[in-house]
């Protein structure tokens, strides 16, 4: 499926970007860019810090499991006074067959695991897979936060631009209303036309209230995602049209292989498989070696000094007759199947998100094209109405309504242009490429992005 539509006219695309360039050029050099905003959010968002802490915990788990490969050292020392009545004391004591004595005891042992049917090895591999999965979860968390930042950033630009258009239109319509009011006062026009002029102006006021409310919501979302207040000046980001318009089937295939969510799910599936193999290792005996030295010191009458030094091999094996081990293996195997099916589910979800993002992009591309044409049409209509007004063929109220209609077309064009830009970044987010593009050393050049076929 090819998204590039060959029939697009060069002057339509050029007009679309003229609006963006004109607004961007009017902004100060100190204005905040999208790249700076996303970078700040990724460096300071608590959700990302929490994900990194989870990755750090998984890394320590690997060290904890791998410690079973190394010798285990145990040592104990006991000191005090004891009273004993045993066969030794009764044989040596001629008084009462018992004795008090100072007491000292020490024990030191070194144990080394020699064979555990690869149980430790499989647990270590499972822990490594989970640690790597956490890494991709961090990337996916960053992707979601970056997408949220971008959407709020562009939405604020759209709403601010719309409110600027509303302010300009309000001034023009107020001028029309005052002229109609003077005409009504002088008897040139009736009161009904004045009331209709007020109604036209009230529609604009209602739109302003709606856009102001949306701006407050967008700014709240921006503050939550970025972690600081919205700057007064913001730079309109570059178009990502050339990066977006690719073969959809190839894009989906690449996303299914490389998307952070998919790679994290694959690693979780691998970890579950290693867990199954680790549980199966418990069915076999464990073999370990031990070197130990024991020494005790007390009166001869109750046993005297004793020493015990050993170098031995130990085999330990236990099996529950109630089927505990077999059930544990089956449970881990079911968890593995669950993880594999979840991977397939995530792939389907990503494909749906990509297709939806592309559909949204195409929708706003077409709407932008139509809105640009509609503005041009209404400008011609407004020019015709002005000529007719000068010729006294229409009244001032009709001219005011034509002006209001032109404004609504310009407002719709403004919304569609920014929504198209937002949709482009949404496509990159769905593909898992948003952060790589935004935080690249150099964003695509404006000239390259604006060329048309």
Short mmCIF file of C-alpha atoms in Angstrom, two decimals:
data_model
loop_
_atom_site.label_atom_id
_atom_site.label_comp_id
_atom_site.label_asym_id
_atom_site.label_seq_id
_atom_site.Cartn_x
_atom_site.Cartn_y
_atom_site.Cartn_z
CA UNK A 1 0.00 0.00 0.00
CA UNK A 2 1.44 3.31 -1.05
CA UNK A 3 0.40 6.40 0.86
CA UNK A 4 1.91 8.95 -1.48
CA UNK A 5 -0.88 10.28 -3.63
CA UNK A 6 0.35 11.29 -7.04
CA UNK A 7 -2.50 13.69 -7.66
CA UNK A 8 -1.52 16.19 -4.95
CA UNK A 9 -1.01 19.67 -6.37
CA UNK A 10 2.20 21.48 -5.59
CA UNK A 11 0.53 24.76 -4.74
CA UNK A 12 -1.71 23.08 -2.15
CA UNK A 13 1.19 21.52 -0.23
CA UNK A 14 3.18 24.71 -0.54
CA UNK A 15 0.29 26.74 0.89
CA UNK A 16 0.00 24.32 3.77
CA UNK A 17 3.58 24.92 4.83
CA UNK A 18 3.51 28.65 4.20
CA UNK A 19 1.26 29.01 7.23
CA UNK A 20 3.65 27.03 9.43
CA UNK A 21 6.74 28.89 8.22
CA UNK A 22 5.15 32.30 8.70
CA UNK A 23 4.18 31.54 12.28
CA UNK A 24 7.58 29.97 13.07
CA UNK A 25 9.46 32.92 11.60
CA UNK A 26 7.62 35.34 13.84
CA UNK A 27 8.77 33.53 16.96
CA UNK A 28 11.79 34.50 19.01
CA UNK A 29 15.09 32.63 18.80
CA UNK A 30 14.65 31.84 22.49
CA UNK A 31 11.46 29.92 21.88
CA UNK A 32 11.40 26.34 23.11
CA UNK A 33 11.65 23.60 20.48
CA UNK A 34 9.95 20.21 20.45
CA UNK A 35 13.33 18.48 20.65
CA UNK A 36 14.26 20.36 23.85
CA UNK A 37 10.85 19.67 25.37
CA UNK A 38 10.96 15.93 24.69
CA UNK A 39 14.54 15.66 25.96
CA UNK A 40 13.64 17.43 29.21
CA UNK A 41 10.61 15.17 29.73
CA UNK A 42 12.64 12.01 29.16
CA UNK A 43 15.31 13.13 31.61
CA UNK A 44 12.90 14.05 34.41
CA UNK A 45 9.75 11.95 34.15
CA UNK A 46 9.16 9.84 37.31
CA UNK A 47 7.65 6.97 35.32
CA UNK A 48 10.92 6.53 33.45
CA UNK A 49 12.90 6.69 36.68
CA UNK A 50 10.64 4.00 38.13
CA UNK A 51 11.21 1.80 35.07
CA UNK A 52 14.97 2.26 35.44
CA UNK A 53 14.73 1.22 39.09
CA UNK A 54 12.94 -1.96 38.00
CA UNK A 55 15.74 -2.65 35.53
CA UNK A 56 18.32 -2.13 38.28
CA UNK A 57 16.47 -4.58 40.54
CA UNK A 58 16.46 -7.16 37.74
CA UNK A 59 20.20 -6.64 37.29
CA UNK A 60 20.81 -7.38 40.98
CA UNK A 61 18.68 -10.51 40.67
CA UNK A 62 21.12 -11.80 38.05
CA UNK A 63 24.04 -11.31 40.44
CA UNK A 64 22.06 -12.99 43.22
CA UNK A 65 21.40 -16.11 41.11
CA UNK A 66 24.93 -16.30 39.72
CA UNK A 67 26.32 -16.33 43.25
CA UNK A 68 25.30 -20.01 43.43
CA UNK A 69 28.21 -20.77 41.08
CA UNK A 70 30.69 -19.65 43.74
CA UNK A 71 31.67 -21.34 47.03
CA UNK A 72 29.54 -20.65 50.05
CA UNK A 73 31.40 -19.91 53.27
CA UNK A 74 29.84 -20.45 56.71
CA UNK A 75 31.43 -19.83 60.10
CA UNK A 76 30.15 -19.97 63.68
CA UNK A 77 31.71 -19.43 67.11
CA UNK A 78 30.13 -20.25 70.48
CA UNK A 79 31.60 -19.38 73.92
CA UNK A 80 30.22 -19.58 77.47
CA UNK A 81 29.80 -21.93 80.46
CA UNK A 82 27.95 -25.24 80.49
CA UNK A 83 26.76 -27.91 82.88
CA UNK A 84 26.68 -31.51 81.66
CA UNK A 85 25.71 -34.85 83.13
CA UNK A 86 26.55 -37.61 80.68
CA UNK A 87 28.26 -41.02 80.48
CA UNK A 88 31.73 -39.46 80.35
CA UNK A 89 31.23 -37.30 83.43
CA UNK A 90 29.61 -40.10 85.38
CA UNK A 91 32.53 -42.38 84.57
CA UNK A 92 35.22 -39.87 85.56
CA UNK A 93 33.64 -37.91 88.41
CA UNK A 94 33.67 -39.45 91.87
CA UNK A 95 31.44 -36.87 93.47
CA UNK A 96 28.07 -36.40 91.76
CA UNK A 97 28.56 -37.60 88.18
CA UNK A 98 28.33 -34.11 86.61
CA UNK A 99 30.47 -31.02 86.12
CA UNK A 100 30.53 -27.33 85.22
CA UNK A 101 32.97 -26.13 82.60
CA UNK A 102 33.91 -23.19 80.44
CA UNK A 103 32.90 -23.90 76.85
CA UNK A 104 34.22 -22.88 73.43
CA UNK A 105 33.15 -24.11 70.02
CA UNK A 106 34.04 -23.04 66.45
CA UNK A 107 32.98 -24.30 63.06
CA UNK A 108 33.96 -23.23 59.55
CA UNK A 109 32.85 -24.79 56.29
CA UNK A 110 33.18 -24.15 52.56
CA UNK A 111 30.55 -25.63 50.25
CA UNK A 112 30.65 -25.65 46.46
CA UNK A 113 27.78 -26.60 44.17
CA UNK A 114 29.08 -29.10 41.63
CA UNK A 115 25.96 -30.21 39.78
CA UNK A 116 22.30 -29.14 39.93
CA UNK A 117 20.99 -30.32 36.53
CA UNK A 118 21.51 -26.82 35.03
CA UNK A 119 18.94 -25.33 37.43
CA UNK A 120 21.12 -22.34 38.33
CA UNK A 121 22.13 -21.84 34.71
CA UNK A 122 18.53 -21.70 33.52
CA UNK A 123 17.52 -19.38 36.34
CA UNK A 124 20.40 -17.09 35.41
CA UNK A 125 19.34 -17.06 31.75
CA UNK A 126 15.75 -16.30 32.77
CA UNK A 127 16.92 -13.40 34.92
CA UNK A 128 19.05 -12.04 32.07
CA UNK A 129 16.10 -12.19 29.70
CA UNK A 130 13.92 -10.31 32.18
CA UNK A 131 16.63 -7.68 32.70
CA UNK A 132 16.82 -7.13 28.93
CA UNK A 133 13.03 -7.03 28.79
CA UNK A 134 13.06 -4.21 31.35
CA UNK A 135 15.41 -2.30 29.06
CA UNK A 136 12.91 -2.45 26.20
CA UNK A 137 10.10 -1.58 28.61
CA UNK A 138 12.04 1.59 29.41
CA UNK A 139 12.28 2.37 25.69
CA UNK A 140 8.55 1.80 25.30
CA UNK A 141 7.80 3.99 28.32
CA UNK A 142 9.95 6.71 26.81
CA UNK A 143 8.12 6.30 23.51
CA UNK A 144 4.72 6.74 25.15
CA UNK A 145 5.83 9.78 27.14
CA UNK A 146 7.45 11.35 24.07
CA UNK A 147 4.25 10.76 22.10
CA UNK A 148 2.19 12.38 24.85
CA UNK A 149 4.55 15.36 24.96
CA UNK A 150 4.42 15.79 21.18
CA UNK A 151 0.64 15.63 21.01
CA UNK A 152 0.20 18.20 23.78
CA UNK A 153 2.93 20.41 22.31
CA UNK A 154 1.35 20.52 18.85
CA UNK A 155 -2.15 20.84 20.29
CA UNK A 156 -1.10 23.91 22.26
CA UNK A 157 0.35 25.44 19.09
CA UNK A 158 -2.88 24.70 17.24
CA UNK A 159 -5.10 26.20 19.93
CA UNK A 160 -2.94 29.29 20.34
CA UNK A 161 -2.99 29.87 16.60
CA UNK A 162 -6.76 29.37 16.55
CA UNK A 163 -7.26 31.87 19.39
CA UNK A 164 -5.14 34.39 17.50
CA UNK A 165 -7.40 33.94 14.48
CA UNK A 166 -10.44 34.31 16.73
CA UNK A 167 -9.12 37.57 18.15
CA UNK A 168 -8.56 38.96 14.68
CA UNK A 169 -11.99 37.86 13.53
CA UNK A 170 -13.67 39.30 16.62
CA UNK A 171 -12.21 42.71 15.83
CA UNK A 172 -13.42 42.56 12.24
CA UNK A 173 -16.91 41.37 13.18
CA UNK A 174 -17.12 44.00 15.91
CA UNK A 175 -16.38 46.62 13.28
CA UNK A 176 -19.20 45.23 11.12
CA UNK A 177 -21.57 45.19 14.09
CA UNK A 178 -20.80 48.82 14.98
CA UNK A 179 -21.43 49.88 11.40
CA UNK A 180 -24.77 48.05 11.36
CA UNK A 181 -25.59 49.58 14.74
CA UNK A 182 -24.95 53.09 13.37
CA UNK A 183 -27.09 52.32 10.33
CA UNK A 184 -29.92 51.11 12.59
CA UNK A 185 -29.60 54.26 14.72
CA UNK A 186 -29.83 56.40 11.59
CA UNK A 187 -32.79 54.47 10.26
CA UNK A 188 -30.87 53.02 7.32
CA UNK A 189 -31.20 49.48 8.67
CA UNK A 190 -33.77 47.84 10.91
CA UNK A 191 -33.25 46.40 14.39
CA UNK A 192 -33.53 42.78 13.20
CA UNK A 193 -30.32 43.08 11.21
CA UNK A 194 -28.55 44.40 14.29
CA UNK A 195 -29.74 41.40 16.31
CA UNK A 196 -28.58 39.04 13.56
CA UNK A 197 -25.18 40.75 13.58
CA UNK A 198 -24.99 40.22 17.32
CA UNK A 199 -25.79 36.52 16.81
CA UNK A 200 -22.91 36.17 14.33
CA UNK A 201 -20.56 37.80 16.83
CA UNK A 202 -21.82 35.54 19.65
CA UNK A 203 -20.94 32.47 17.60
CA UNK A 204 -17.35 33.67 17.54
CA UNK A 205 -17.39 34.28 21.29
CA UNK A 206 -18.70 30.76 21.82
CA UNK A 207 -15.89 29.36 19.70
CA UNK A 208 -13.35 31.33 21.67
CA UNK A 209 -14.68 29.94 24.97
CA UNK A 210 -14.46 26.42 23.55
CA UNK A 211 -10.87 26.86 22.34
CA UNK A 212 -9.78 28.52 25.58
CA UNK A 213 -11.12 25.53 27.54
CA UNK A 214 -9.30 23.11 25.27
CA UNK A 215 -6.10 25.10 25.69
CA UNK A 216 -6.31 24.81 29.47
CA UNK A 217 -6.70 21.03 29.16
CA UNK A 218 -3.78 20.78 26.72
CA UNK A 219 -1.55 22.88 28.97
CA UNK A 220 -2.43 20.65 31.95
CA UNK A 221 -1.48 17.58 29.91
CA UNK A 222 1.76 19.27 28.87
CA UNK A 223 2.67 20.08 32.48
CA UNK A 224 2.02 16.51 33.56
CA UNK A 225 4.02 14.97 30.71
CA UNK A 226 6.95 17.42 30.70
CA UNK A 227 7.12 18.36 34.37
CA UNK A 228 7.19 22.14 33.94
CA UNK A 229 4.89 24.92 32.81
CA UNK A 230 4.16 25.69 29.19
CA UNK A 231 6.57 28.28 27.73
CA UNK A 232 5.24 31.48 26.24
CA UNK A 233 6.94 30.82 22.90
CA UNK A 234 7.15 27.49 21.13
CA UNK A 235 8.65 26.53 17.77
CA UNK A 236 6.55 24.68 15.24
CA UNK A 237 8.24 21.31 14.62
CA UNK A 238 9.33 20.03 11.24
CA UNK A 239 7.11 17.99 8.98
CA UNK A 240 7.77 14.24 8.99
CA UNK A 241 5.96 13.62 5.72
CA UNK A 242 8.85 11.90 3.94
CA UNK A 243 9.50 9.61 6.90
CA UNK A 244 5.81 8.72 7.21
CA UNK A 245 4.98 7.99 3.59
CA UNK A 246 6.37 4.49 3.22
CA UNK A 247 4.97 1.13 2.17
CA UNK A 248 2.54 0.22 4.95
CA UNK A 249 3.04 -3.55 4.79
CA UNK A 250 6.82 -3.18 5.09
CA UNK A 251 6.41 -0.75 7.96
CA UNK A 252 4.18 -3.19 9.85
CA UNK A 253 6.60 -6.08 9.25
CA UNK A 254 9.51 -4.01 10.57
CA UNK A 255 7.52 -2.88 13.60
CA UNK A 256 6.55 -6.45 14.46
CA UNK A 257 10.23 -7.35 14.51
CA UNK A 258 11.77 -4.27 16.14
CA UNK A 259 9.11 -2.51 18.21
CA UNK A 260 10.16 -2.20 21.90
CA UNK A 261 6.92 -3.82 23.07
CA UNK A 262 7.49 -6.84 20.83
CA UNK A 263 11.12 -7.27 21.83
CA UNK A 264 10.20 -6.99 25.52
CA UNK A 265 7.47 -9.62 25.04
CA UNK A 266 9.90 -11.96 23.24
CA UNK A 267 12.34 -11.70 26.13
CA UNK A 268 9.60 -12.36 28.69
CA UNK A 269 8.69 -15.46 26.68
CA UNK A 270 12.33 -16.59 26.71
CA UNK A 271 12.48 -16.04 30.47
CA UNK A 272 9.36 -18.18 30.94
CA UNK A 273 10.93 -20.96 28.84
CA UNK A 274 14.08 -20.93 30.99
CA UNK A 275 11.87 -21.07 34.09
CA UNK A 276 10.35 -24.31 32.78
CA UNK A 277 13.81 -25.83 32.27
CA UNK A 278 14.88 -24.70 35.75
CA UNK A 279 11.87 -26.41 37.31
CA UNK A 280 12.64 -29.60 35.38
CA UNK A 281 16.15 -29.52 36.87
CA UNK A 282 14.67 -29.94 40.34
CA UNK A 283 13.69 -33.51 39.45
CA UNK A 284 17.38 -34.54 39.53
CA UNK A 285 19.70 -34.85 42.54
CA UNK A 286 22.10 -32.06 43.47
CA UNK A 287 25.77 -32.74 44.06
CA UNK A 288 27.99 -30.49 46.17
CA UNK A 289 31.41 -30.62 47.81
CA UNK A 290 32.17 -29.52 51.37
CA UNK A 291 35.31 -28.84 53.37
CA UNK A 292 34.74 -28.20 57.08
CA UNK A 293 36.59 -27.97 60.38
CA UNK A 294 34.96 -28.23 63.82
CA UNK A 295 36.60 -27.72 67.21
CA UNK A 296 35.14 -27.84 70.76
CA UNK A 297 36.92 -27.15 74.10
CA UNK A 298 35.61 -28.12 77.58
CA UNK A 299 36.80 -29.95 80.71
CA UNK A 300 38.02 -33.48 80.29
CA UNK A 301 35.50 -34.68 82.84
CA UNK A 302 32.64 -33.86 80.44
CA UNK A 303 34.31 -34.76 77.18
CA UNK A 304 37.41 -32.59 76.78
CA UNK A 305 38.65 -31.18 73.53
CA UNK A 306 37.41 -32.51 70.18
CA UNK A 307 38.15 -31.75 66.51
CA UNK A 308 36.43 -32.84 63.32
CA UNK A 309 37.85 -31.99 59.85
CA UNK A 310 36.10 -33.23 56.71
CA UNK A 311 36.32 -33.09 52.93
CA UNK A 312 33.22 -34.79 51.55
CA UNK A 313 30.84 -34.99 48.60
CA UNK A 314 27.13 -34.66 49.27
CA UNK A 315 24.18 -35.68 47.16
CA UNK A 316 20.76 -34.29 47.99
CA UNK A 317 17.53 -35.35 46.34
CA UNK A 318 13.94 -34.87 47.34
CA UNK A 319 10.70 -35.67 45.56
CA UNK A 320 7.22 -34.90 46.79
CA UNK A 321 4.86 -37.84 46.58
CA UNK A 322 2.00 -35.37 46.25
CA UNK A 323 3.20 -34.24 42.79
CA UNK A 324 4.55 -30.82 43.82
CA UNK A 325 7.46 -30.80 41.36
CA UNK A 326 5.38 -32.00 38.41
CA UNK A 327 2.69 -29.40 39.10
CA UNK A 328 5.34 -26.67 39.33
CA UNK A 329 6.69 -27.68 35.91
CA UNK A 330 3.21 -27.65 34.39
CA UNK A 331 2.51 -24.25 35.95
CA UNK A 332 5.70 -22.78 34.49
CA UNK A 333 4.93 -24.33 31.12
CA UNK A 334 1.47 -22.73 31.14
CA UNK A 335 3.07 -19.37 31.99
CA UNK A 336 5.39 -19.87 29.02
CA UNK A 337 2.45 -20.51 26.68
CA UNK A 338 0.73 -17.43 28.09
CA UNK A 339 3.83 -15.34 27.33
CA UNK A 340 4.03 -16.61 23.74
CA UNK A 341 0.37 -15.86 23.11
CA UNK A 342 0.81 -12.41 24.66
CA UNK A 343 3.60 -11.74 22.16
CA UNK A 344 1.22 -12.55 19.31
CA UNK A 345 -1.42 -10.31 20.88
CA UNK A 346 1.06 -7.42 21.12
CA UNK A 347 1.97 -7.84 17.45
CA UNK A 348 -1.69 -7.58 16.48
CA UNK A 349 -2.13 -4.56 18.71
CA UNK A 350 0.86 -2.81 17.14
CA UNK A 351 -0.43 -3.52 13.64
CA UNK A 352 -3.81 -2.05 14.58
CA UNK A 353 -2.20 1.04 16.11
CA UNK A 354 -0.06 1.59 13.01
CA UNK A 355 -3.01 1.21 10.65
CA UNK A 356 -5.10 3.57 12.79
CA UNK A 357 -2.27 6.12 12.85
CA UNK A 358 -1.89 5.94 9.09
CA UNK A 359 -5.66 6.26 8.63
CA UNK A 360 -5.65 9.35 10.84
CA UNK A 361 -2.75 10.76 8.86
CA UNK A 362 -4.50 10.20 5.51
CA UNK A 363 -7.72 11.66 6.87
CA UNK A 364 -6.10 14.90 7.95
CA UNK A 365 -4.02 15.02 4.76
CA UNK A 366 -7.23 14.99 2.71
CA UNK A 367 -9.00 17.36 5.09
CA UNK A 368 -6.07 19.79 4.91
CA UNK A 369 -6.18 19.68 1.14
CA UNK A 370 -9.92 20.35 1.11
CA UNK A 371 -9.72 23.09 3.75
CA UNK A 372 -7.05 24.93 1.76
CA UNK A 373 -9.26 24.78 -1.31
CA UNK A 374 -12.24 25.89 0.76
CA UNK A 375 -10.36 28.94 2.05
CA UNK A 376 -9.45 29.90 -1.51
CA UNK A 377 -13.05 29.44 -2.55
CA UNK A 378 -14.35 31.60 0.32
CA UNK A 379 -11.78 34.29 -0.44
CA UNK A 380 -13.10 34.50 -3.99
CA UNK A 381 -16.63 34.53 -2.65
CA UNK A 382 -15.73 37.31 -0.21
CA UNK A 383 -14.21 39.33 -3.04
CA UNK A 384 -17.39 38.90 -5.04
CA UNK A 385 -19.53 39.95 -2.06
CA UNK A 386 -17.41 43.06 -1.57
CA UNK A 387 -17.96 44.02 -5.19
CA UNK A 388 -21.69 43.38 -4.83
CA UNK A 389 -21.78 45.43 -1.63
CA UNK A 390 -20.14 48.35 -3.38
CA UNK A 391 -22.75 48.01 -6.06
CA UNK A 392 -25.50 47.97 -3.40
CA UNK A 393 -26.63 44.52 -4.50
CA UNK A 394 -26.20 43.04 -0.97
CA UNK A 395 -26.34 44.62 2.48
CA UNK A 396 -23.68 44.89 5.17
CA UNK A 397 -25.09 41.94 7.15
CA UNK A 398 -24.62 39.65 4.14
CA UNK A 399 -21.03 40.86 3.86
CA UNK A 400 -20.52 40.21 7.59
CA UNK A 401 -21.82 36.66 7.19
CA UNK A 402 -19.49 36.08 4.26
CA UNK A 403 -16.60 37.31 6.36
CA UNK A 404 -17.62 34.95 9.18
CA UNK A 405 -17.82 32.04 6.74
CA UNK A 406 -14.33 32.82 5.46
CA UNK A 407 -13.05 32.93 9.01
CA UNK A 408 -14.55 29.53 9.84
CA UNK A 409 -12.84 28.08 6.77
CA UNK A 410 -9.50 29.56 7.89
CA UNK A 411 -10.03 28.20 11.40
CA UNK A 412 -10.76 24.75 9.99
CA UNK A 413 -7.64 24.96 7.83
CA UNK A 414 -5.55 25.91 10.86
CA UNK A 415 -6.89 22.92 12.83
CA UNK A 416 -6.34 20.50 9.97
CA UNK A 417 -2.77 21.64 9.33
CA UNK A 418 -1.73 21.13 12.94
CA UNK A 419 -3.73 17.91 13.23
CA UNK A 420 -1.92 16.65 10.12
CA UNK A 421 1.42 17.46 11.75
CA UNK A 422 0.32 15.70 14.93
CA UNK A 423 -0.79 12.67 12.90
CA UNK A 424 2.66 12.41 11.29
CA UNK A 425 4.32 12.16 14.68
CA UNK A 426 1.64 9.71 15.83
CA UNK A 427 2.61 7.40 12.96
CA UNK A 428 6.25 7.50 14.06
CA UNK A 429 5.18 6.78 17.65
CA UNK A 430 3.09 3.79 16.58
CA UNK A 431 6.07 2.44 14.63
CA UNK A 432 8.35 2.88 17.67
CA UNK A 433 10.61 5.38 15.87
CA UNK A 434 9.52 8.67 17.44
CA UNK A 435 12.38 9.21 19.88
CA UNK A 436 15.06 8.24 17.34
CA UNK A 437 13.69 10.83 14.93
CA UNK A 438 13.12 13.67 17.41
CA UNK A 439 16.40 13.30 19.25
CA UNK A 440 18.51 12.77 16.13
CA UNK A 441 21.49 15.08 15.83
CA UNK A 442 19.81 16.91 12.95
CA UNK A 443 16.14 16.80 12.08
CA UNK A 444 15.14 16.57 8.43
CA UNK A 445 15.78 19.85 6.63
CA UNK A 446 12.71 21.97 6.04
CA UNK A 447 13.45 22.27 2.36
CA UNK A 448 13.70 18.52 1.94
CA UNK A 449 10.47 17.98 3.83
CA UNK A 450 8.54 20.44 1.70
CA UNK A 451 9.43 19.15 -1.73
CA UNK A 452 6.55 17.71 -3.70
CA UNK A 453 6.13 15.35 -6.58
#
